[in-house]
Amino acid sequence: MSTQTIDRAIGEYVGRCVEHLRDLPESDRSSILDDIRQILTEVTAELEGAPDDLLGPPDRFVNELRGAAGLQTGEPAPPINRVTVQGLIEWAARLRSHRATQWLSALARDLRPAWWVGRGLLLAGVLAQTTSLEAWRWTGGILPLPAVFDSRVLGWVTMAVGIFGSVQLGRKAIGWRRLAGVAATLVAVLAFVAFASTVKNSYPTVLTGDHPFTDVTYAGPPETTAPPPLDIVDGMAVLIGTDAGMQETVYSPDGAEAVYGGFLAAGVAPGSIWVELDGQRSYPGSVDAFYQILANRFR
Amino acid sequence: MDSTQLLKGVLDLAVMAVLEERDGYGYEIVTQLRLAGLEPIGEASVYGTLRRLHSAGYLTTYAVASDAGPHRKYYRMTEAGRQALADGSKTWLRFTQTMDVLLHEEQR
């Protein structure tokens, strides 16, 4: 193409750019048009082709140039795209602080197997607690061993099954296994909460529970030889014993019943068992009389 | 993420990096950037960036008469421009180091 043809093509292209710059002030508009003319001069010096082919249609070209020049809205953009790079830096920094969160969630993930074992144990404990009188025995003060239907062997089996099942549910938590795992977790957590809140009030099941006590406001351990808990008020203790020397201090109706039943089982005649309340001893002649005394005292 | 998005954010640095070594005119800078690997870069973006850096005072221009053709408008970095490039480079390196660590973490 001859220089004249090129110049004419450039002039025509620049002319078509004008309408996309109308919103700009005169000075900006004319300087941009000069720039476009300059660009086209340089480009056509290097490459063959019509301006439209080399740069694309005027509207797109002008928009792109204005965008890069920061003249979209007629205001210059900040010199360095500090906005963008800074924004990216801050975003990365926020992510980095999230790495602490990442670490924590990684830790939680690593601890999950331990939870699976604990969950299995709790589930075995649910069965133990609901089927045995003495559900747990602490071996060496460390390991809790459950009994199911009062059988230690069954307890061991249940514990092994529970732990194994829980671990298996956890290892491949998809589909039904996932649902089962969630259900197991719920049951285990609820059971734990229930255990924790009833530990103070858990008495052995009443052996001769024909006269249940209701509205008893006292709570305490049934252990008859253990020292009383600190929140027991003086005078709430019941002493049960025989003239032969056996005696127990009891702090609850259920415990008293258990002790009384224990004396009976040991062969002591009902009339020989005394009950000492507030320093006064009485010899209830029968089980019913015994209950009546306790009911009067503990209500 | 679209690479053109990333490009816009760093075009200032790229353009100034090219001009740091040697003055250049518009289309030459476009060519250099494309040769360096910034394939999708458009002329309009480069010229617009040149324009913006110029109005920010980081670049000055001068015309060079050419026997064979028309005048060429050359761009040259100012002191302020060199400083801005140095600051921007530091920021950029910090950012890419952070992203490297993050992205490698993700790939694990």
XYZ file of N, CA and C in Angstrom, chain A residues 27-29 31-33 35 38-43 45-47 54-55 60-62 64-71 76-82 84-86 88-89 91-93 95-96 99 102, chain B residues 1 5-6 8-13 16 25-28 41-49 51-53 55-56 58 70-73 75 84-85 87-88 91-92 94-95 98-99 101-102 105-106:
288
model
N -9.366 17.917 25.765
C -7.917 17.685 25.783
C -7.612 16.189 25.747
N -8.323 15.427 26.594
C -8.108 13.983 26.602
C -8.446 13.375 25.253
N -9.567 13.807 24.718
C -10.016 13.222 23.464
C -8.998 13.437 22.366
N -5.850 14.144 22.609
C -4.562 13.483 22.819
C -4.679 11.989 22.582
N -5.826 11.419 22.896
C -6.017 9.992 22.607
C -6.068 9.756 21.112
N -6.749 10.631 20.419
C -6.815 10.470 18.965
C -5.419 10.558 18.349
N -2.746 9.687 19.888
C -2.115 8.411 20.238
C -2.523 7.317 19.259
N -0.790 7.665 16.156
C 0.600 7.231 16.352
C 0.695 5.699 16.330
N -0.198 5.065 17.048
C -0.209 3.597 17.105
C -0.332 3.030 15.699
N -1.302 3.541 14.972
C -1.537 3.006 13.633
C -0.338 3.244 12.733
N 0.295 4.370 12.899
C 1.489 4.649 12.096
C 2.564 3.610 12.379
N 2.787 3.349 13.666
C 3.823 2.371 14.023
C 3.452 0.980 13.546
N 2.195 0.599 13.770
C 1.779 -0.759 13.444
C 1.818 -0.995 11.945
N 3.654 0.425 9.890
C 5.042 0.393 9.444
C 5.619 -0.996 9.602
N 5.120 -1.763 10.594
C 5.666 -3.095 10.840
C 4.905 -4.163 10.080
N 3.583 -4.001 10.026
C 2.754 -5.084 9.492
C 1.933 -4.608 8.312
N -5.698 -4.945 11.758
C -4.537 -4.927 12.652
C -4.930 -4.680 14.091
N -5.899 -3.792 14.278
C -6.237 -3.396 15.650
C -7.614 -3.863 16.097
N -14.049 -1.507 20.045
C -13.331 -2.415 20.943
C -11.948 -1.866 21.279
N -11.289 -1.354 20.264
C -9.937 -0.835 20.480
C -9.962 0.337 21.447
N -10.885 1.274 21.179
C -10.944 2.449 22.047
C -11.273 2.040 23.481
N -10.675 -0.781 25.004
C -9.536 -1.431 25.638
C -8.469 -0.408 26.021
N -8.241 0.533 25.135
C -7.226 1.547 25.413
C -7.644 2.422 26.586
N -8.897 2.823 26.567
C -9.388 3.641 27.678
C -9.318 2.890 28.997
N -9.644 1.621 28.930
C -9.574 0.808 30.149
C -8.170 0.757 30.701
N -7.186 0.503 29.820
C -5.803 0.413 30.279
C -5.281 1.777 30.701
N -5.802 2.846 30.090
C -5.338 4.192 30.415
C -6.055 4.748 31.629
N -7.058 4.030 32.119
C -7.768 4.500 33.288
C -8.743 5.611 32.973
N -9.268 5.633 31.750
C -10.160 6.721 31.357
C -11.571 6.220 31.080
N -8.362 9.350 36.024
C -7.179 8.500 35.852
C -7.097 7.467 36.974
N -6.678 6.294 36.606
C -6.499 5.241 37.620
C -5.237 5.543 38.419
N -5.078 4.968 39.602
C -3.849 5.184 40.375
C -2.642 4.715 39.580
N -1.541 5.369 39.727
C -0.378 5.186 38.854
C 0.004 3.730 38.644
N 0.514 3.100 39.668
C 0.745 1.668 39.515
C -0.583 1.010 39.812
N -0.852 -0.134 39.187
C -2.084 -0.789 39.581
C -1.926 -1.331 40.988
N -1.560 -0.388 41.853
C -1.356 -0.775 43.233
C -2.637 -1.363 43.803
N -4.823 -3.291 42.359
C -4.961 -4.709 42.059
C -3.910 -5.538 42.775
N -2.634 -5.113 42.630
C -1.588 -5.934 43.238
C -1.717 -5.923 44.756
N -2.013 -4.753 45.311
C -2.172 -4.668 46.773
C -3.356 -5.514 47.230
N -4.490 -8.092 45.834
C -4.104 -9.496 45.773
C -3.213 -9.872 46.953
N -2.311 -8.957 47.330
C -1.429 -9.218 48.475
C -2.272 -9.406 49.736
N -5.365 -10.221 49.991
C -6.135 -11.462 49.911
C -5.263 -12.660 50.267
N -4.019 -12.646 49.758
C -3.099 -13.735 50.083
C -2.781 -13.744 51.574
N -2.645 -12.564 52.158
C -2.356 -12.495 53.595
C -3.501 -13.078 54.400
N -5.518 -15.335 53.418
C -5.439 -16.781 53.265
C -4.371 -17.358 54.188
N -3.260 -16.639 54.310
C -2.189 -17.136 55.167
C -2.670 -17.218 56.602
N -4.313 -20.118 57.396
C -3.526 -21.338 57.520
C -3.564 -21.861 58.935
N -6.378 -23.805 58.779
C -6.015 -25.017 58.049
C -5.355 -26.017 58.986
N -8.610 -19.012 36.779
C -8.779 -17.577 36.559
C -8.268 -17.213 35.172
N -7.085 -11.325 33.185
C -7.328 -10.609 34.436
C -6.024 -10.355 35.165
N -5.243 -11.416 35.271
C -3.954 -11.281 35.944
C -3.072 -10.288 35.204
N -3.767 -7.644 33.414
C -4.075 -6.230 33.611
C -3.405 -5.714 34.875
N -3.419 -6.543 35.900
C -2.858 -6.097 37.163
C -1.357 -5.887 37.119
N -0.697 -6.545 36.237
C 0.777 -6.483 36.269
C 1.355 -5.832 35.026
N 0.467 -5.299 34.195
C 0.950 -4.695 32.954
C 1.877 -3.525 33.206
N 1.556 -2.746 34.234
C 2.427 -1.621 34.577
C 3.849 -2.093 34.806
N 3.953 -3.130 35.642
C 5.285 -3.652 35.951
C 5.965 -4.178 34.695
N 7.086 -1.284 32.401
C 8.222 -0.553 32.961
C 9.483 -1.403 32.981
N 9.586 2.619 21.661
C 8.332 3.178 21.194
C 7.252 2.112 21.303
N 6.042 2.592 21.186
C 4.872 1.769 21.496
C 4.913 0.362 20.956
N 4.986 0.269 19.646
C 4.844 -1.056 19.054
C 6.014 -1.964 19.379
N 7.180 -1.344 19.567
C 8.363 -2.129 19.943
C 8.135 -2.779 21.307
N -1.453 -10.286 24.976
C -1.504 -8.839 25.225
C -1.912 -8.087 23.961
N -2.839 -7.144 24.137
C -3.308 -6.367 22.999
C -2.613 -5.022 22.938
N -2.513 -4.482 21.714
C -1.842 -3.187 21.576
C -2.525 -2.120 22.399
N -3.856 -2.142 22.379
C -4.590 -1.095 23.084
C -4.234 -1.069 24.558
N -4.092 -2.287 25.146
C -3.740 -2.333 26.569
C -2.376 -1.738 26.804
N -1.424 -2.090 25.956
C -0.062 -1.582 26.141
C -0.035 -0.068 25.954
N -0.640 0.417 24.922
C -0.640 1.861 24.689
C -1.386 2.594 25.788
N -2.470 2.026 26.225
C -3.199 2.652 27.323
C -2.363 2.704 28.581
N -1.639 1.616 28.845
C -0.767 1.593 30.025
C 0.338 2.627 29.900
N 0.226 5.335 28.288
C -0.409 6.626 28.480
C -0.586 6.936 29.961
N -1.043 5.929 30.686
C -1.309 6.130 32.111
C -0.009 6.336 32.873
N 0.991 5.561 32.574
C 2.276 5.718 33.259
C 2.874 7.089 32.948
N 1.122 9.872 32.266
C 0.428 10.919 33.014
C 0.738 10.836 34.496
N 1.209 9.673 34.979
C 1.606 9.547 36.382
C 3.008 10.076 36.622
N 5.795 8.670 35.438
C 6.812 7.625 35.464
C 7.546 7.519 34.134
N 7.636 7.996 9.275
C 7.186 9.120 10.117
C 7.914 9.141 11.460
N 7.639 10.203 12.261
C 8.241 10.284 13.592
C 7.777 9.137 14.449
N 8.632 8.764 15.335
C 8.233 7.763 16.322
C 8.247 8.414 17.692
N 7.268 8.046 18.481
C 7.217 8.585 19.848
C 7.881 7.572 20.770
N 9.405 6.351 24.502
C 9.138 6.471 25.933
C 10.420 6.209 26.698
N 9.166 3.451 41.332
C 7.902 2.720 41.338
C 8.108 1.279 40.877
N 8.979 1.094 39.907
C 9.258 -0.257 39.420
C 9.909 -1.089 40.515
N 9.683 -0.685 43.806
C 8.678 -1.017 44.821
C 7.742 -2.108 44.324
N 7.270 -1.914 43.088
C 6.318 -2.878 42.541
C 6.926 -4.266 42.404
N 6.885 -5.958 45.799
C 5.532 -6.400 46.102
C 5.181 -7.652 45.319
N 5.529 -7.621 44.049
C 5.220 -8.746 43.172
C 5.901 -10.027 43.642
N 6.961 -10.775 46.630
C 6.326 -11.250 47.879
C 5.062 -12.011 47.566
N 4.281 -11.439 46.666
C 3.005 -12.041 46.327
C 3.187 -13.415 45.677
N 4.145 -16.077 48.145
C 2.980 -16.528 48.887
C 2.134 -17.481 48.053
N 1.875 -17.114 46.809
C 1.024 -17.939 45.955
C 1.680 -19.289 45.694
N 3.581 -21.013 47.674
C 3.375 -21.868 48.837
C 1.943 -22.368 48.881
N 1.001 -21.448 48.665
C -0.405 -21.826 48.721
C -0.744 -22.860 47.663
N 0.616 -26.215 48.421
C -0.191 -26.829 49.474
C -1.405 -27.496 48.859
N -2.037 -26.782 47.920
C -3.272 -27.279 47.334
C -3.023 -28.551 46.539
